[in-house]
Short mmCIF file of C-alpha atoms in Angstrom, two decimals:
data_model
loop_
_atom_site.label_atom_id
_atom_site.label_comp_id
_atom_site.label_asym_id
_atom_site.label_seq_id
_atom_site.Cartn_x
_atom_site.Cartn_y
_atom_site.Cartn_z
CA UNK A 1 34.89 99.95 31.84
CA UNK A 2 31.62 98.38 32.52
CA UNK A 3 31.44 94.33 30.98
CA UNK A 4 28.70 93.17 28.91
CA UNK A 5 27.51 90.52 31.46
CA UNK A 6 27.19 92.68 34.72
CA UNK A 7 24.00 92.22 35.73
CA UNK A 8 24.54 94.02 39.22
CA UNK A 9 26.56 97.48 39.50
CA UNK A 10 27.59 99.02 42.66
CA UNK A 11 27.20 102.42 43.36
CA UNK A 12 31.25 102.76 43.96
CA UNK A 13 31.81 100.90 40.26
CA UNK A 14 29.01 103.25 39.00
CA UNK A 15 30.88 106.26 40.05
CA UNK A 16 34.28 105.01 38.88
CA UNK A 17 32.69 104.54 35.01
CA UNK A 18 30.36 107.61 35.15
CA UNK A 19 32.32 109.17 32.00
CA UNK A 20 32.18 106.12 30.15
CA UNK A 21 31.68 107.07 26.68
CA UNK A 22 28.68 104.37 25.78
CA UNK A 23 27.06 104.52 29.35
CA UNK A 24 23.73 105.46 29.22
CA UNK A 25 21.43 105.91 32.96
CA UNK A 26 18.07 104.79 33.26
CA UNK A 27 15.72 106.11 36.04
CA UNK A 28 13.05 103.46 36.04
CA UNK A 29 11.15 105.00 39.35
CA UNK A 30 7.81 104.24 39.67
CA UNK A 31 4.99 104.16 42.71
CA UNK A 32 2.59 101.83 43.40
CA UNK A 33 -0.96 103.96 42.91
CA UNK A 34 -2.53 106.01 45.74
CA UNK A 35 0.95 107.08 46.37
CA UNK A 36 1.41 111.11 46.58
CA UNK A 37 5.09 111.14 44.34
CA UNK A 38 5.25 111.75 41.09
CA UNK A 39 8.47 109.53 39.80
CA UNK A 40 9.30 112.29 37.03
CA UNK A 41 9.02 114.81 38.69
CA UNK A 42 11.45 114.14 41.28
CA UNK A 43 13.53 112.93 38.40
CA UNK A 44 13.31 116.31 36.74
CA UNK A 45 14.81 117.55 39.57
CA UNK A 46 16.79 114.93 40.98
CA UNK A 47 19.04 112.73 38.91
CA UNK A 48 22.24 111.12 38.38
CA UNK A 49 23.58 113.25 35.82
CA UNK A 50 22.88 112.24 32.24
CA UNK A 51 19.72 109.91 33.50
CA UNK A 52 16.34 109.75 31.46
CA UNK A 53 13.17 108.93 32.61
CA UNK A 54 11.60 105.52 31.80
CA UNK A 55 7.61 105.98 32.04
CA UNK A 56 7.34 101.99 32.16
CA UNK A 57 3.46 103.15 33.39
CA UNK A 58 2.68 105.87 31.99
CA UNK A 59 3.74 106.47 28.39
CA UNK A 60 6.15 102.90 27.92
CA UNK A 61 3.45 100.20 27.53
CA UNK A 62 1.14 98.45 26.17
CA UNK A 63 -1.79 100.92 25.62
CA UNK A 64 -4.08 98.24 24.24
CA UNK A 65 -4.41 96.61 26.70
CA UNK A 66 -6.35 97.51 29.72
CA UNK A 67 -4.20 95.38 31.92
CA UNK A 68 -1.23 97.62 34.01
CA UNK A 69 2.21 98.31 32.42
CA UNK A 70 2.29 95.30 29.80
CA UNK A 71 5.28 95.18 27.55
CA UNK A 72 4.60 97.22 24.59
CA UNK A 73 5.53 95.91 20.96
CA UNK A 74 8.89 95.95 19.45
CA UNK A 75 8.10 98.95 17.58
CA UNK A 76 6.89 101.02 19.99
CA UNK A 77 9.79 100.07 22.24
CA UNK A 78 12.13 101.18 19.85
CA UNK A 79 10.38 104.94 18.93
CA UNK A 80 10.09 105.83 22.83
CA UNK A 81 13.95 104.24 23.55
CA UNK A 82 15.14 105.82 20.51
CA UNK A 83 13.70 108.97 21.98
CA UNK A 84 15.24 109.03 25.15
CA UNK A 85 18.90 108.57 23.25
CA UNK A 86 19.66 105.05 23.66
CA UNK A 87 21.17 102.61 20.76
CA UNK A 88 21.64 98.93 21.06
CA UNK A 89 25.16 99.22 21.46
CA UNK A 90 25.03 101.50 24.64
CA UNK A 91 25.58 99.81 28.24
CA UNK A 92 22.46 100.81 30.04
CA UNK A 93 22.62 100.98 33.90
CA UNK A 94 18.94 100.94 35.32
CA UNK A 95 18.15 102.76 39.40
CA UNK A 96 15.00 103.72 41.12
CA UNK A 97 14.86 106.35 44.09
CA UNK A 98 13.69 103.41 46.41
CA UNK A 99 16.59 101.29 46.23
CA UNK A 100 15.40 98.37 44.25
CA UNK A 101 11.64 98.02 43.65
CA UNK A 102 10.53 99.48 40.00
CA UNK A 103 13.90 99.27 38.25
CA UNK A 104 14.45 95.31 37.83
CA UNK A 105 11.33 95.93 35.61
CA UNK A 106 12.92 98.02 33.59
CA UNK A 107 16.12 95.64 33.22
CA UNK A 108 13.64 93.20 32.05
CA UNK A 109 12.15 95.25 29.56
CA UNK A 110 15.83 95.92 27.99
CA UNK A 111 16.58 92.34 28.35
CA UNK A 112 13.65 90.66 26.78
CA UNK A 113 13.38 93.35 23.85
CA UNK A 114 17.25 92.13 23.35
CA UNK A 115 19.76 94.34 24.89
CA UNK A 116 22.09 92.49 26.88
CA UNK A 117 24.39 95.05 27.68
CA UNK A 118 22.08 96.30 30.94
CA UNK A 119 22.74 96.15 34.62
CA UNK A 120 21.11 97.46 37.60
CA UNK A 121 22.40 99.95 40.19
CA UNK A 122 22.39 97.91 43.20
CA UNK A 123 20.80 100.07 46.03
CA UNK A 124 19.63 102.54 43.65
CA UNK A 125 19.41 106.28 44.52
CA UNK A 126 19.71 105.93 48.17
CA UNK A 127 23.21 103.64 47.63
CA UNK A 128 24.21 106.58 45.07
CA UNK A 129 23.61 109.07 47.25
CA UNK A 130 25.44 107.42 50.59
CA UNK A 131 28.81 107.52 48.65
CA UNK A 132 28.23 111.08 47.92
CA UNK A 133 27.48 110.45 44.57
CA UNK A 134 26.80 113.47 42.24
CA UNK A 135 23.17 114.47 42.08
CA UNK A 136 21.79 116.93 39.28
CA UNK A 137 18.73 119.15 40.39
CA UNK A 138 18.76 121.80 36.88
CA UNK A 139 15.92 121.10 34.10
CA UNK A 140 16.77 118.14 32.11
CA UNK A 141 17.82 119.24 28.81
CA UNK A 142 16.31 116.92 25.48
CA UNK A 143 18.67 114.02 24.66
CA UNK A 144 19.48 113.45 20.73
CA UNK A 145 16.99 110.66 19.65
CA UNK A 146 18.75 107.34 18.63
CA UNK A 147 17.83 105.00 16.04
CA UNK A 148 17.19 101.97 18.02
CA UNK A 149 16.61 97.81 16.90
CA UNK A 150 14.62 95.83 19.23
CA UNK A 151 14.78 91.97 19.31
CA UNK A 152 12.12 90.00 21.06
CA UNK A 153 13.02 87.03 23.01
CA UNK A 154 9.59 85.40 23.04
CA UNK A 155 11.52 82.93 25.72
CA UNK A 156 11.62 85.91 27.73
CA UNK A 157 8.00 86.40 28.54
CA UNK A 158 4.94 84.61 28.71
CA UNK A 159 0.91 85.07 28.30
CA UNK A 160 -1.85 83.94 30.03
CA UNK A 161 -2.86 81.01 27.43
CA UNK A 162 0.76 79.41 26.96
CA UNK A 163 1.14 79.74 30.99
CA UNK A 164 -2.19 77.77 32.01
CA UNK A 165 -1.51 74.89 29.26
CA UNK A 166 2.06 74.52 30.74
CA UNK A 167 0.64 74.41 34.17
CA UNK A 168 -1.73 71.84 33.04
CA UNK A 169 0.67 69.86 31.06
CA UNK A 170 3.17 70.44 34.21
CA UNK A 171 6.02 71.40 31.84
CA UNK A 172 6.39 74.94 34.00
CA UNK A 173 7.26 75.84 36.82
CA UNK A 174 6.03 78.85 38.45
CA UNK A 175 7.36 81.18 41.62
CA UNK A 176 4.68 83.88 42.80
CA UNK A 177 6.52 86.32 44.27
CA UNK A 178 3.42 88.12 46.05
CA UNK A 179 3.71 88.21 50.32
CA UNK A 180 2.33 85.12 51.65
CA UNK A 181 -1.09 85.81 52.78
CA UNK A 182 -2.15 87.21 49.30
CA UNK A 183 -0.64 83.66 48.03
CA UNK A 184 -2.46 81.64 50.15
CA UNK A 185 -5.35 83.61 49.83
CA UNK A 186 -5.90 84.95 53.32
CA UNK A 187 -6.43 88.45 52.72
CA UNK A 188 -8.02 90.29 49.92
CA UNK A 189 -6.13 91.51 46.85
CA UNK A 190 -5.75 95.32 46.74
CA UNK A 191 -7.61 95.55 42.97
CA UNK A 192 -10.87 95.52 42.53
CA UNK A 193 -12.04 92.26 41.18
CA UNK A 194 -9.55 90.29 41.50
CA UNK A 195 -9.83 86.97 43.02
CA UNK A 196 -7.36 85.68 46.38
CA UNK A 197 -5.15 82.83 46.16
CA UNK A 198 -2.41 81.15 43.46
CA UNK A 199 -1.50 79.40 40.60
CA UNK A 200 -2.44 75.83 40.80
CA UNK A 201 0.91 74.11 41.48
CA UNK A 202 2.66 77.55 42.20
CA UNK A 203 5.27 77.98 44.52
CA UNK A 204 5.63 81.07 46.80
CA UNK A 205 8.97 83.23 47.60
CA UNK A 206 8.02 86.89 48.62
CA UNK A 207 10.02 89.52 46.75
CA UNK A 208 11.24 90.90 49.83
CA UNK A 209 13.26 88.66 51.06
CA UNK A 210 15.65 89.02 48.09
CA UNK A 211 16.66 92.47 49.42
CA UNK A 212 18.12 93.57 52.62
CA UNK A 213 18.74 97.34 53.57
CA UNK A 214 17.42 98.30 49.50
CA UNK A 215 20.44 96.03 48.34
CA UNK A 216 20.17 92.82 47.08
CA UNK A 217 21.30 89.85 49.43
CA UNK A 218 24.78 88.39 48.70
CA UNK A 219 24.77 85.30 45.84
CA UNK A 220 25.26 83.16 48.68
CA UNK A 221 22.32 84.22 50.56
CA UNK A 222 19.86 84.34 47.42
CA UNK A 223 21.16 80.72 45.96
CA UNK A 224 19.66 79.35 49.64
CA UNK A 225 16.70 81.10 49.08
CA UNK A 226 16.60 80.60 44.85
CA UNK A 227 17.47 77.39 44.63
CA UNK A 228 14.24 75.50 46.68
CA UNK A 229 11.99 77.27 44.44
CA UNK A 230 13.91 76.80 40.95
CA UNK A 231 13.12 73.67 38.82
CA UNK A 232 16.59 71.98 37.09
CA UNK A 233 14.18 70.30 34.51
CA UNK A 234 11.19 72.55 33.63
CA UNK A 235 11.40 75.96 32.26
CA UNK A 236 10.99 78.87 35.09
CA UNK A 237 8.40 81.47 35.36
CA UNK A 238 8.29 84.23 37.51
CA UNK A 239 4.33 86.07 38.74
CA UNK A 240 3.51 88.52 40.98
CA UNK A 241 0.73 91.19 41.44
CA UNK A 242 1.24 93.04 38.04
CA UNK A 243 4.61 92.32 36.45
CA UNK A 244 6.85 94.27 38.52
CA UNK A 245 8.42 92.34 41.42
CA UNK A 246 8.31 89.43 39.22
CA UNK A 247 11.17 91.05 37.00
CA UNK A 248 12.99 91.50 40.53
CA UNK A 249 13.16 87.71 41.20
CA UNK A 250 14.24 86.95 37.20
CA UNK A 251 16.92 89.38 37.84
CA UNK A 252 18.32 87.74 40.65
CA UNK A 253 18.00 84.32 39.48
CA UNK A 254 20.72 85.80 36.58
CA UNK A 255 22.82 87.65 38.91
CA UNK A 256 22.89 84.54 41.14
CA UNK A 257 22.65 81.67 39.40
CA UNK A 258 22.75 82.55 35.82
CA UNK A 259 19.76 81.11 35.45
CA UNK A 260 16.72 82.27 33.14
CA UNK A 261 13.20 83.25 34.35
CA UNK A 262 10.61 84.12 32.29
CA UNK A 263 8.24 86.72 33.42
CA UNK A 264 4.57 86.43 33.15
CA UNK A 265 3.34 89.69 32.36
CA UNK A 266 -0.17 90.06 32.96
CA UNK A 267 0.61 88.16 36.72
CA UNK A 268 -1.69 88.32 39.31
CA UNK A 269 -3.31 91.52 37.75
CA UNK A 270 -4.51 89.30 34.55
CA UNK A 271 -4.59 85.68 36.40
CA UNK A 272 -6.86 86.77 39.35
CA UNK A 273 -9.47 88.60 37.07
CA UNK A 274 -10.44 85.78 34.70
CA UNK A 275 -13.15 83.17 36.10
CA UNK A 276 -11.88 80.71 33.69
CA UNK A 277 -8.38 81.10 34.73
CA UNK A 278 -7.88 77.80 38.05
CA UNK A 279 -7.21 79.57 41.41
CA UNK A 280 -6.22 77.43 44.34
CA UNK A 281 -6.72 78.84 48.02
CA UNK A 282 -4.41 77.33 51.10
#
């Protein structure tokens, strides 16, 4: 049986507690845009069996607002994860077909809207699949819709005006997790209109070097890397290009450390396209 505090699931453990009355899969695939794959379609007809599809993108947001993927409200959370079958009480176990790149988002999501009883498959669809995990290619058939109860943690997550008066007050500390030249400002950012460079007072830790092979790195390996960045006294927050990766380094902080991040949702995305907003270049 699954605990309530795994944070991290193994493809082997995964396997073992497939039947597992309360589990409930998650495929949380997405790709970045300008990318020829459709995530739902290959999950239509390539899944672990029982998975749903999690549109974090294209049908689970914030459709307000014109930023990308922003956490939509409690009550819209809990109509489209109602849909998809899932209760509060079910142990969700969140994968992506890259390894791990869109699902930590996704495991955020859950977490911040309250369910603690989430983990992610570590290595995703690839680490599945390398075991000889079973893979289901037939039509999908229509789960049975759930009532579900969302429960913000407003600790959780983070906007644009509370982030830049903690950064001025310096009562926050912030990790961008964007590669190092976009940090420092070197290169151009890949949207439109959006300025180069960081956070004043930001510190920088490129998502990638969490992961090795499309697993994370051991606890031992990602406390050396975690623990530089990390502030013992001031509350952490977690940015990256639009809300994504940021989730990825939140997620290991937990599974690490058991420390919390809190995710700035808009990141770079919102940060990079307001004037008014401070922007520091190396």
């Amino acid at each position: 049986m699954l605990q309530r505090n795994e944070v991290l699931v193994s493809a082997e453990r995964l396997r073992d507690n497939l039947d597992s009355p309360k589990l409930k899969l998650v495929d949380a695939s997405w790709f970045m845009p300008g990318t020829d794959r459709n995530a739902k379609s290959e999950w239509f007809t390539k899944r672990i069996p029982g998975a749903v599809y999690f549109d974090f993108d294209g049908e689970i947001y914030d459709k307000s607002s014109s930023l990308p993927h922003m956490l939509p409200s409690e009550e819209q959370f809990e109509k489209a994860v109602g849909a998809l079958g899932i209760s509060i009480d079910d142990h969700i176990v969140v994968y992506d077909t890259a390894g791990i790149f869109s699902a930590p988002r996704v495991w955020w999501m859950f977490k911040v809207m309250g369910h603690d009883h989430v983990a992610l498959l570590d290595g995703g669809m690839p680490a599945w699949e390398a075991i000889g995990g079973e893979i289901v290619k037939d039509a999908p058939t229509s789960p049975e819709p759930e009532v579900y109860q969302a429960n913000l943690d407003r600790e959780g997550v983070i906007d644009a005006n509370a982030l830049l008066s903690g950064i001025e007050a310096g009562t926050l500390n912030v990790v961008d997790v964007r590669p190092a030249d976009r940090f420092s400002g070197s290169v151009a950012e890949p949207r439109p209109g959006v300025r180069s460079g960081h956070m004043p007072g930001a510190k920088n830790l490129p998502f990638p070097s969490l992961t090795e092979n499309g697993k994370f790195k051991s606890k031992e390996d990602l406390t050396e890397l975690l623990l530089p960045v990390l502030s013992d006294d001031l509350p952490n927050v977690s940015s990256c290009g639009s809300g994504v990766t940021a989730c990825t380094f939140a997620l290991a902080a937990e599974w690490a450390l058991g420390r919390k991040v809190t995710v700035y949702d808009g990141s770079w995305s919102e940060w990079g396209s307001h004037t008014a907003l401070p922007v520091v270049i190396d």
